């Protein structure tokens, strides 16, 4: 059973546009929600993360929006750049430090 | 070291062969995780260590998979009698105790032929 559902599977955005990736979870025991960026041949790298006591977190061009009641969270990439082209994974982490990852979104930013 | 180091980067094994994958975590990181990432998928949890203790091995897909971290630092994931379905990238991650920020290695790509 997929603990974290992620969509879309792939996304193509024009340079300067906004990229939006969505995730949903079921288990209310999760208390940490990171987003990872992965380039081909590399391991995932932490991009930004949020805890459920806040509804939004912004770091530069990256924003996480969190809706606790709906059990959904999303990543927004403002002013998307070709260098942002990568695969993005959301994750939900429980109190036992066990990470559950989404299936990934392949983002392509067209110059 | 500067980051999580995994070796080898690539491994080709004949079906039925045993393999051993190594992970050197970041110095001082107490927690260590192993994940399996199939092509086009997100990483899936295999097992978790805190120091030398294996606290969770619920993700190991079969008794052919075995992980150890005898001195609480370097960890080895061993797969016995490899099968084609074991072909994947095996990722290792580590973190400080009491934190959830995990740092990943580059992974070992295992291909079973």
PDB file of C-alpha atoms in Angstrom, chain A:
ATOM      1  CA  UNK A   1       0.000   0.000   0.000  1.00  0.00           C
ATOM      2  CA  UNK A   2       1.395   3.350  -1.054  1.00  0.00           C
ATOM      3  CA  UNK A   3       1.573   5.447   2.101  1.00  0.00           C
ATOM      4  CA  UNK A   4       2.222   8.670   0.191  1.00  0.00           C
ATOM      5  CA  UNK A   5       0.574   9.428  -3.140  1.00  0.00           C
ATOM      6  CA  UNK A   6       2.334  11.931  -5.414  1.00  0.00           C
ATOM      7  CA  UNK A   7       1.176  13.647  -8.592  1.00  0.00           C
ATOM      8  CA  UNK A   8       1.759  14.407 -11.364  1.00  0.00           C
ATOM      9  CA  UNK A   9       4.179  11.736 -12.546  1.00  0.00           C
ATOM     10  CA  UNK A  10       5.773  14.207 -14.942  1.00  0.00           C
ATOM     11  CA  UNK A  11       5.587  17.942 -15.452  1.00  0.00           C
ATOM     12  CA  UNK A  12       6.797  20.283 -18.163  1.00  0.00           C
ATOM     13  CA  UNK A  13       7.000  23.992 -17.353  1.00  0.00           C
ATOM     14  CA  UNK A  14       8.269  26.997 -19.261  1.00  0.00           C
ATOM     15  CA  UNK A  15      11.194  28.919 -17.802  1.00  0.00           C
ATOM     16  CA  UNK A  16       9.868  31.500 -15.370  1.00  0.00           C
ATOM     17  CA  UNK A  17       6.675  29.564 -14.699  1.00  0.00           C
ATOM     18  CA  UNK A  18       5.411  27.958 -11.504  1.00  0.00           C
ATOM     19  CA  UNK A  19       5.873  24.222 -10.935  1.00  0.00           C
ATOM     20  CA  UNK A  20       3.407  22.578  -8.556  1.00  0.00           C
ATOM     21  CA  UNK A  21       3.716  19.040  -7.230  1.00  0.00           C
ATOM     22  CA  UNK A  22       1.157  17.512  -4.897  1.00  0.00           C
ATOM     23  CA  UNK A  23       1.285  14.793  -2.271  1.00  0.00           C
ATOM     24  CA  UNK A  24      -1.312  13.168  -0.034  1.00  0.00           C
ATOM     25  CA  UNK A  25      -0.938  10.829   2.919  1.00  0.00           C
ATOM     26  CA  UNK A  26      -3.191   8.713   5.105  1.00  0.00           C
ATOM     27  CA  UNK A  27      -1.318   7.986   8.318  1.00  0.00           C
ATOM     28  CA  UNK A  28      -1.745  10.705  10.908  1.00  0.00           C
ATOM     29  CA  UNK A  29       1.364   9.504  12.765  1.00  0.00           C
ATOM     30  CA  UNK A  30       3.577  11.345  10.282  1.00  0.00           C
ATOM     31  CA  UNK A  31       5.147  14.448  11.769  1.00  0.00           C
ATOM     32  CA  UNK A  32       7.724  15.608   9.253  1.00  0.00           C
ATOM     33  CA  UNK A  33       7.293  16.184   5.539  1.00  0.00           C
ATOM     34  CA  UNK A  34      10.443  16.736   3.470  1.00  0.00           C
ATOM     35  CA  UNK A  35      10.861  17.225  -0.247  1.00  0.00           C
ATOM     36  CA  UNK A  36      13.882  15.769  -2.001  1.00  0.00           C
ATOM     37  CA  UNK A  37      15.427  16.671  -5.347  1.00  0.00           C
ATOM     38  CA  UNK A  38      17.223  13.960  -7.296  1.00  0.00           C
ATOM     39  CA  UNK A  39      19.398  14.391 -10.367  1.00  0.00           C
ATOM     40  CA  UNK A  40      20.244  11.384 -12.574  1.00  0.00           C
ATOM     41  CA  UNK A  41      22.911   9.200 -11.002  1.00  0.00           C
ATOM     42  CA  UNK A  42      22.758  11.026  -7.685  1.00  0.00           C
ATOM     43  CA  UNK A  43      21.113  10.316  -4.385  1.00  0.00           C
ATOM     44  CA  UNK A  44      18.126  12.397  -3.262  1.00  0.00           C
ATOM     45  CA  UNK A  45      19.074  15.726  -1.672  1.00  0.00           C
ATOM     46  CA  UNK A  46      16.912  17.505   0.887  1.00  0.00           C
ATOM     47  CA  UNK A  47      15.291  20.575  -0.626  1.00  0.00           C
ATOM     48  CA  UNK A  48      12.845  21.867   1.974  1.00  0.00           C
ATOM     49  CA  UNK A  49      10.791  20.371   4.788  1.00  0.00           C
ATOM     50  CA  UNK A  50       7.822  21.240   6.978  1.00  0.00           C
ATOM     51  CA  UNK A  51       6.260  20.081  10.219  1.00  0.00           C
ATOM     52  CA  UNK A  52       2.473  19.899  10.575  1.00  0.00           C
ATOM     53  CA  UNK A  53       2.223  22.777  13.022  1.00  0.00           C
ATOM     54  CA  UNK A  54       2.641  25.321  10.207  1.00  0.00           C
ATOM     55  CA  UNK A  55       0.685  25.716   6.986  1.00  0.00           C
ATOM     56  CA  UNK A  56       3.409  27.144   4.786  1.00  0.00           C
ATOM     57  CA  UNK A  57       7.180  27.353   4.606  1.00  0.00           C
ATOM     58  CA  UNK A  58       9.150  29.347   2.073  1.00  0.00           C
ATOM     59  CA  UNK A  59      12.831  29.135   1.231  1.00  0.00           C
ATOM     60  CA  UNK A  60      13.865  31.216  -1.734  1.00  0.00           C
ATOM     61  CA  UNK A  61      11.909  30.093  -4.788  1.00  0.00           C
ATOM     62  CA  UNK A  62      10.619  26.970  -3.036  1.00  0.00           C
ATOM     63  CA  UNK A  63       7.426  26.896  -0.936  1.00  0.00           C
ATOM     64  CA  UNK A  64       5.682  24.043   0.822  1.00  0.00           C
ATOM     65  CA  UNK A  65       1.962  24.404   1.465  1.00  0.00           C
ATOM     66  CA  UNK A  66       0.559  22.055   4.086  1.00  0.00           C
ATOM     67  CA  UNK A  67      -3.109  21.242   4.713  1.00  0.00           C
ATOM     68  CA  UNK A  68      -3.320  19.120   7.850  1.00  0.00           C
ATOM     69  CA  UNK A  69      -7.068  18.515   7.737  1.00  0.00           C
ATOM     70  CA  UNK A  70      -6.925  17.332   4.131  1.00  0.00           C
ATOM     71  CA  UNK A  71      -3.670  15.429   4.737  1.00  0.00           C
ATOM     72  CA  UNK A  72      -2.138  17.030   1.692  1.00  0.00           C
ATOM     73  CA  UNK A  73       0.993  19.025   1.014  1.00  0.00           C
ATOM     74  CA  UNK A  74       2.490  20.528  -2.078  1.00  0.00           C
ATOM     75  CA  UNK A  75       5.725  21.968  -3.414  1.00  0.00           C
ATOM     76  CA  UNK A  76       5.666  25.172  -5.417  1.00  0.00           C
ATOM     77  CA  UNK A  77       8.706  26.234  -7.407  1.00  0.00           C
ATOM     78  CA  UNK A  78       8.439  29.871  -8.425  1.00  0.00           C
ATOM     79  CA  UNK A  79      10.301  31.305 -11.429  1.00  0.00           C
ATOM     80  CA  UNK A  80      11.256  27.774 -12.535  1.00  0.00           C
ATOM     81  CA  UNK A  81      14.671  27.474 -14.165  1.00  0.00           C
ATOM     82  CA  UNK A  82      16.170  24.831 -16.485  1.00  0.00           C
ATOM     83  CA  UNK A  83      18.535  23.889 -13.645  1.00  0.00           C
ATOM     84  CA  UNK A  84      15.479  22.845 -11.621  1.00  0.00           C
ATOM     85  CA  UNK A  85      14.894  19.982 -14.069  1.00  0.00           C
ATOM     86  CA  UNK A  86      15.120  16.883 -11.873  1.00  0.00           C
ATOM     87  CA  UNK A  87      12.957  14.298 -10.151  1.00  0.00           C
ATOM     88  CA  UNK A  88      11.229  15.489  -6.991  1.00  0.00           C
ATOM     89  CA  UNK A  89      10.101  13.200  -4.207  1.00  0.00           C
ATOM     90  CA  UNK A  90       7.861  14.071  -1.319  1.00  0.00           C
ATOM     91  CA  UNK A  91       8.173  12.047   1.850  1.00  0.00           C
ATOM     92  CA  UNK A  92       6.370  11.592   5.125  1.00  0.00           C
ATOM     93  CA  UNK A  93       8.298  10.617   8.236  1.00  0.00           C
ATOM     94  CA  UNK A  94       6.856   9.024  11.342  1.00  0.00           C
ATOM     95  CA  UNK A  95       8.059   9.325  14.923  1.00  0.00           C
ATOM     96  CA  UNK A  96      10.186   6.231  14.396  1.00  0.00           C
ATOM     97  CA  UNK A  97      12.216   8.105  11.739  1.00  0.00           C
ATOM     98  CA  UNK A  98      10.842   5.855   9.032  1.00  0.00           C
ATOM     99  CA  UNK A  99      10.608   7.673   5.697  1.00  0.00           C
ATOM    100  CA  UNK A 100       7.824   6.916   3.220  1.00  0.00           C
ATOM    101  CA  UNK A 101       8.463   8.373  -0.203  1.00  0.00           C
ATOM    102  CA  UNK A 102       6.106   9.290  -3.007  1.00  0.00           C
ATOM    103  CA  UNK A 103       6.669   7.801  -6.445  1.00  0.00           C
ATOM    104  CA  UNK A 104       8.365  10.935  -7.778  1.00  0.00           C
ATOM    105  CA  UNK A 105       7.673  13.701 -10.287  1.00  0.00           C
ATOM    106  CA  UNK A 106       9.954  14.249 -13.229  1.00  0.00           C
ATOM    107  CA  UNK A 107      10.155  18.014 -13.824  1.00  0.00           C
ATOM    108  CA  UNK A 108      11.408  19.467 -17.098  1.00  0.00           C
ATOM    109  CA  UNK A 109      11.810  23.217 -17.362  1.00  0.00           C
ATOM    110  CA  UNK A 110      11.955  24.370 -20.978  1.00  0.00           C
ATOM    111  CA  UNK A 111      14.215  27.365 -21.695  1.00  0.00           C
TER     112      UNK A 111
END
